[in-house]
Amino acid sequence: PLRSLLGTPQFMAPEVIRQTGHGRKADIWSVGCTVVQMLTGAPPWDEISNKITLMFHIASSKQPPSPPENISEDAKEFLRRVFQIEPRDRPSCQDVLRMPFCIDRQKSSTGGSTA
């Protein structure tokens, strides 16, 4: 596992900030942060402007970011699964691609039916 601390704090998984070693599951967390920003225009925890405070919050929080309210149930479930505090509890990349939220997007981008 890697132990580096590089990147934008709002997109960092807790284990990255804690520097306890991280791997691909940290990227799964970051994908969730990217989806939140795409859906809302702001990354998770955008209300915390101080970077040190933000990093402390992410590293010590027992709760993941809350999903935005006005999104589909598939999107909420996607975010609930990718924002697991423990990396071992997060889905793999293959599992993420099989989630209804991603399958619907894949069909839409290839011209397939979303029904």
JSON list of C-alpha atoms in Angstrom, two decimals:
[
{"chain": "A", "resi": 1, "resn": "PRO", "atom": "CA", "xyz": [0.00, 0.00, 0.00]},
{"chain": "A", "resi": 2, "resn": "LEU", "atom": "CA", "xyz": [1.05, 3.56, -0.73]},
{"chain": "A", "resi": 3, "resn": "ARG", "atom": "CA", "xyz": [1.62, 6.11, 2.05]},
{"chain": "A", "resi": 4, "resn": "SER", "atom": "CA", "xyz": [1.80, 9.43, 0.19]},
{"chain": "A", "resi": 5, "resn": "LEU", "atom": "CA", "xyz": [-0.32, 12.51, 0.85]},
{"chain": "A", "resi": 6, "resn": "LEU", "atom": "CA", "xyz": [-0.94, 14.32, -2.43]},
{"chain": "A", "resi": 7, "resn": "GLY", "atom": "CA", "xyz": [-4.10, 15.73, -3.90]},
{"chain": "A", "resi": 8, "resn": "THR", "atom": "CA", "xyz": [-7.12, 17.88, -3.18]},
{"chain": "A", "resi": 9, "resn": "PRO", "atom": "CA", "xyz": [-8.38, 17.27, 0.38]},
{"chain": "A", "resi": 10, "resn": "GLN", "atom": "CA", "xyz": [-12.08, 17.18, -0.56]},
{"chain": "A", "resi": 11, "resn": "PHE", "atom": "CA", "xyz": [-11.34, 14.18, -2.81]},
{"chain": "A", "resi": 12, "resn": "MET", "atom": "CA", "xyz": [-9.09, 12.26, -0.40]},
{"chain": "A", "resi": 13, "resn": "ALA", "atom": "CA", "xyz": [-10.21, 9.06, 1.25]},
{"chain": "A", "resi": 14, "resn": "PRO", "atom": "CA", "xyz": [-9.83, 8.90, 5.04]},
{"chain": "A", "resi": 15, "resn": "GLU", "atom": "CA", "xyz": [-6.97, 6.38, 4.84]},
{"chain": "A", "resi": 16, "resn": "VAL", "atom": "CA", "xyz": [-5.03, 8.69, 2.51]},
{"chain": "A", "resi": 17, "resn": "ILE", "atom": "CA", "xyz": [-5.19, 11.54, 5.02]},
{"chain": "A", "resi": 18, "resn": "ARG", "atom": "CA", "xyz": [-4.37, 9.23, 7.94]},
{"chain": "A", "resi": 19, "resn": "GLN", "atom": "CA", "xyz": [-1.46, 7.86, 5.88]},
{"chain": "A", "resi": 20, "resn": "THR", "atom": "CA", "xyz": [-2.25, 4.32, 6.94]},
{"chain": "A", "resi": 21, "resn": "GLY", "atom": "CA", "xyz": [-1.64, 2.95, 3.46]},
{"chain": "A", "resi": 22, "resn": "HIS", "atom": "CA", "xyz": [-3.99, 3.08, 0.54]},
{"chain": "A", "resi": 23, "resn": "GLY", "atom": "CA", "xyz": [-4.66, 1.47, -2.79]},
{"chain": "A", "resi": 24, "resn": "ARG", "atom": "CA", "xyz": [-7.34, 1.36, -5.45]},
{"chain": "A", "resi": 25, "resn": "LYS", "atom": "CA", "xyz": [-10.15, 1.56, -2.91]},
{"chain": "A", "resi": 26, "resn": "ALA", "atom": "CA", "xyz": [-9.03, 5.15, -2.17]},
{"chain": "A", "resi": 27, "resn": "ASP", "atom": "CA", "xyz": [-9.69, 5.88, -5.85]},
{"chain": "A", "resi": 28, "resn": "ILE", "atom": "CA", "xyz": [-13.22, 4.47, -5.47]},
{"chain": "A", "resi": 29, "resn": "TRP", "atom": "CA", "xyz": [-13.83, 7.04, -2.69]},
{"chain": "A", "resi": 30, "resn": "SER", "atom": "CA", "xyz": [-12.47, 9.80, -4.98]},
{"chain": "A", "resi": 31, "resn": "VAL", "atom": "CA", "xyz": [-14.82, 8.73, -7.77]},
{"chain": "A", "resi": 32, "resn": "GLY", "atom": "CA", "xyz": [-17.69, 9.21, -5.32]},
{"chain": "A", "resi": 33, "resn": "CYS", "atom": "CA", "xyz": [-16.43, 12.71, -4.55]},
{"chain": "A", "resi": 34, "resn": "THR", "atom": "CA", "xyz": [-16.28, 13.46, -8.27]},
{"chain": "A", "resi": 35, "resn": "VAL", "atom": "CA", "xyz": [-19.87, 12.25, -8.72]},
{"chain": "A", "resi": 36, "resn": "VAL", "atom": "CA", "xyz": [-21.01, 14.50, -5.86]},
{"chain": "A", "resi": 37, "resn": "GLN", "atom": "CA", "xyz": [-19.31, 17.47, -7.51]},
{"chain": "A", "resi": 38, "resn": "MET", "atom": "CA", "xyz": [-20.86, 16.64, -10.87]},
{"chain": "A", "resi": 39, "resn": "LEU", "atom": "CA", "xyz": [-24.33, 16.37, -9.30]},
{"chain": "A", "resi": 40, "resn": "THR", "atom": "CA", "xyz": [-24.13, 19.46, -7.08]},
{"chain": "A", "resi": 41, "resn": "GLY", "atom": "CA", "xyz": [-21.37, 21.70, -8.42]},
{"chain": "A", "resi": 42, "resn": "ALA", "atom": "CA", "xyz": [-19.41, 21.33, -5.17]},
{"chain": "A", "resi": 43, "resn": "PRO", "atom": "CA", "xyz": [-17.29, 18.55, -3.64]},
{"chain": "A", "resi": 44, "resn": "PRO", "atom": "CA", "xyz": [-18.27, 16.86, -0.37]},
{"chain": "A", "resi": 45, "resn": "TRP", "atom": "CA", "xyz": [-17.74, 18.96, 2.75]},
{"chain": "A", "resi": 46, "resn": "ASP", "atom": "CA", "xyz": [-17.39, 22.13, 0.65]},
{"chain": "A", "resi": 47, "resn": "GLU", "atom": "CA", "xyz": [-18.72, 24.10, 3.62]},
{"chain": "A", "resi": 48, "resn": "ILE", "atom": "CA", "xyz": [-15.41, 23.50, 5.46]},
{"chain": "A", "resi": 49, "resn": "SER", "atom": "CA", "xyz": [-13.06, 26.10, 3.99]},
{"chain": "A", "resi": 50, "resn": "ASN", "atom": "CA", "xyz": [-9.99, 25.56, 6.19]},
{"chain": "A", "resi": 51, "resn": "LYS", "atom": "CA", "xyz": [-7.91, 22.76, 4.64]},
{"chain": "A", "resi": 52, "resn": "ILE", "atom": "CA", "xyz": [-6.45, 21.57, 7.97]},
{"chain": "A", "resi": 53, "resn": "THR", "atom": "CA", "xyz": [-9.91, 21.45, 9.56]},
{"chain": "A", "resi": 54, "resn": "LEU", "atom": "CA", "xyz": [-11.24, 19.62, 6.50]},
{"chain": "A", "resi": 55, "resn": "MET", "atom": "CA", "xyz": [-8.48, 17.02, 6.58]},
{"chain": "A", "resi": 56, "resn": "PHE", "atom": "CA", "xyz": [-8.98, 16.45, 10.31]},
{"chain": "A", "resi": 57, "resn": "HIS", "atom": "CA", "xyz": [-12.73, 16.06, 9.74]},
{"chain": "A", "resi": 58, "resn": "ILE", "atom": "CA", "xyz": [-12.31, 13.51, 6.93]},
{"chain": "A", "resi": 59, "resn": "ALA", "atom": "CA", "xyz": [-9.64, 11.54, 8.80]},
{"chain": "A", "resi": 60, "resn": "SER", "atom": "CA", "xyz": [-11.59, 11.34, 12.07]},
{"chain": "A", "resi": 61, "resn": "SER", "atom": "CA", "xyz": [-15.20, 11.20, 10.91]},
{"chain": "A", "resi": 62, "resn": "LYS", "atom": "CA", "xyz": [-17.18, 8.05, 11.63]},
{"chain": "A", "resi": 63, "resn": "GLN", "atom": "CA", "xyz": [-19.78, 9.08, 9.05]},
{"chain": "A", "resi": 64, "resn": "PRO", "atom": "CA", "xyz": [-19.25, 9.45, 5.30]},
{"chain": "A", "resi": 65, "resn": "PRO", "atom": "CA", "xyz": [-20.51, 12.49, 3.42]},
{"chain": "A", "resi": 66, "resn": "SER", "atom": "CA", "xyz": [-24.28, 12.56, 3.11]},
{"chain": "A", "resi": 67, "resn": "PRO", "atom": "CA", "xyz": [-25.64, 12.01, -0.39]},
{"chain": "A", "resi": 68, "resn": "PRO", "atom": "CA", "xyz": [-27.29, 15.05, -1.97]},
{"chain": "A", "resi": 69, "resn": "GLU", "atom": "CA", "xyz": [-31.04, 15.06, -1.39]},
{"chain": "A", "resi": 70, "resn": "ASN", "atom": "CA", "xyz": [-32.46, 15.54, -4.89]},
{"chain": "A", "resi": 71, "resn": "ILE", "atom": "CA", "xyz": [-30.78, 12.63, -6.67]},
{"chain": "A", "resi": 72, "resn": "SER", "atom": "CA", "xyz": [-32.04, 9.24, -7.79]},
{"chain": "A", "resi": 73, "resn": "GLU", "atom": "CA", "xyz": [-32.14, 6.27, -5.44]},
{"chain": "A", "resi": 74, "resn": "ASP", "atom": "CA", "xyz": [-29.56, 4.55, -7.68]},
{"chain": "A", "resi": 75, "resn": "ALA", "atom": "CA", "xyz": [-27.21, 7.52, -7.23]},
{"chain": "A", "resi": 76, "resn": "LYS", "atom": "CA", "xyz": [-27.77, 7.53, -3.45]},
{"chain": "A", "resi": 77, "resn": "GLU", "atom": "CA", "xyz": [-27.02, 3.81, -3.25]},
{"chain": "A", "resi": 78, "resn": "PHE", "atom": "CA", "xyz": [-23.90, 4.29, -5.39]},
{"chain": "A", "resi": 79, "resn": "LEU", "atom": "CA", "xyz": [-22.63, 7.00, -3.02]},
{"chain": "A", "resi": 80, "resn": "ARG", "atom": "CA", "xyz": [-23.51, 4.99, 0.10]},
{"chain": "A", "resi": 81, "resn": "ARG", "atom": "CA", "xyz": [-21.42, 2.09, -1.19]},
{"chain": "A", "resi": 82, "resn": "VAL", "atom": "CA", "xyz": [-18.37, 4.04, -2.41]},
{"chain": "A", "resi": 83, "resn": "PHE", "atom": "CA", "xyz": [-18.27, 6.20, 0.74]},
{"chain": "A", "resi": 84, "resn": "GLN", "atom": "CA", "xyz": [-17.64, 3.35, 3.17]},
{"chain": "A", "resi": 85, "resn": "ILE", "atom": "CA", "xyz": [-15.18, 4.54, 5.82]},
{"chain": "A", "resi": 86, "resn": "GLU", "atom": "CA", "xyz": [-13.28, 1.23, 5.79]},
{"chain": "A", "resi": 87, "resn": "PRO", "atom": "CA", "xyz": [-11.60, 0.64, 2.41]},
{"chain": "A", "resi": 88, "resn": "ARG", "atom": "CA", "xyz": [-12.23, -3.13, 2.61]},
{"chain": "A", "resi": 89, "resn": "ASP", "atom": "CA", "xyz": [-15.98, -2.38, 2.68]},
{"chain": "A", "resi": 90, "resn": "ARG", "atom": "CA", "xyz": [-15.91, -0.36, -0.55]},
{"chain": "A", "resi": 91, "resn": "PRO", "atom": "CA", "xyz": [-16.75, -2.04, -3.85]},
{"chain": "A", "resi": 92, "resn": "SER", "atom": "CA", "xyz": [-14.11, -2.91, -6.41]},
{"chain": "A", "resi": 93, "resn": "CYS", "atom": "CA", "xyz": [-14.00, -1.09, -9.73]},
{"chain": "A", "resi": 94, "resn": "GLN", "atom": "CA", "xyz": [-15.75, -4.04, -11.38]},
{"chain": "A", "resi": 95, "resn": "ASP", "atom": "CA", "xyz": [-18.46, -3.94, -8.72]},
{"chain": "A", "resi": 96, "resn": "VAL", "atom": "CA", "xyz": [-18.93, -0.20, -9.25]},
{"chain": "A", "resi": 97, "resn": "LEU", "atom": "CA", "xyz": [-19.39, -0.72, -12.98]},
{"chain": "A", "resi": 98, "resn": "ARG", "atom": "CA", "xyz": [-22.16, -3.25, -12.25]},
{"chain": "A", "resi": 99, "resn": "MET", "atom": "CA", "xyz": [-24.16, -0.86, -10.05]},
{"chain": "A", "resi": 100, "resn": "PRO", "atom": "CA", "xyz": [-27.47, 0.34, -11.53]},
{"chain": "A", "resi": 101, "resn": "PHE", "atom": "CA", "xyz": [-26.28, 3.97, -11.38]},
{"chain": "A", "resi": 102, "resn": "CYS", "atom": "CA", "xyz": [-23.34, 3.14, -13.67]},
{"chain": "A", "resi": 103, "resn": "ILE", "atom": "CA", "xyz": [-25.16, 0.66, -15.89]},
{"chain": "A", "resi": 104, "resn": "ASP", "atom": "CA", "xyz": [-27.79, 3.27, -16.77]},
{"chain": "A", "resi": 105, "resn": "ARG", "atom": "CA", "xyz": [-25.02, 5.74, -17.66]},
{"chain": "A", "resi": 106, "resn": "GLN", "atom": "CA", "xyz": [-23.22, 3.16, -19.80]},
{"chain": "A", "resi": 107, "resn": "LYS", "atom": "CA", "xyz": [-26.39, 2.44, -21.79]},
{"chain": "A", "resi": 108, "resn": "SER", "atom": "CA", "xyz": [-27.07, 6.15, -22.23]},
{"chain": "A", "resi": 109, "resn": "SER", "atom": "CA", "xyz": [-23.59, 6.90, -23.51]},
{"chain": "A", "resi": 110, "resn": "THR", "atom": "CA", "xyz": [-23.66, 4.05, -26.04]},
{"chain": "A", "resi": 111, "resn": "GLY", "atom": "CA", "xyz": [-27.10, 4.82, -27.36]},
{"chain": "A", "resi": 112, "resn": "GLY", "atom": "CA", "xyz": [-28.67, 1.75, -25.74]},
{"chain": "A", "resi": 113, "resn": "SER", "atom": "CA", "xyz": [-32.03, 1.70, -24.07]},
{"chain": "A", "resi": 114, "resn": "THR", "atom": "CA", "xyz": [-32.24, 2.71, -20.41]},
{"chain": "A", "resi": 115, "resn": "ALA", "atom": "CA", "xyz": [-35.58, 0.98, -19.90]}
]
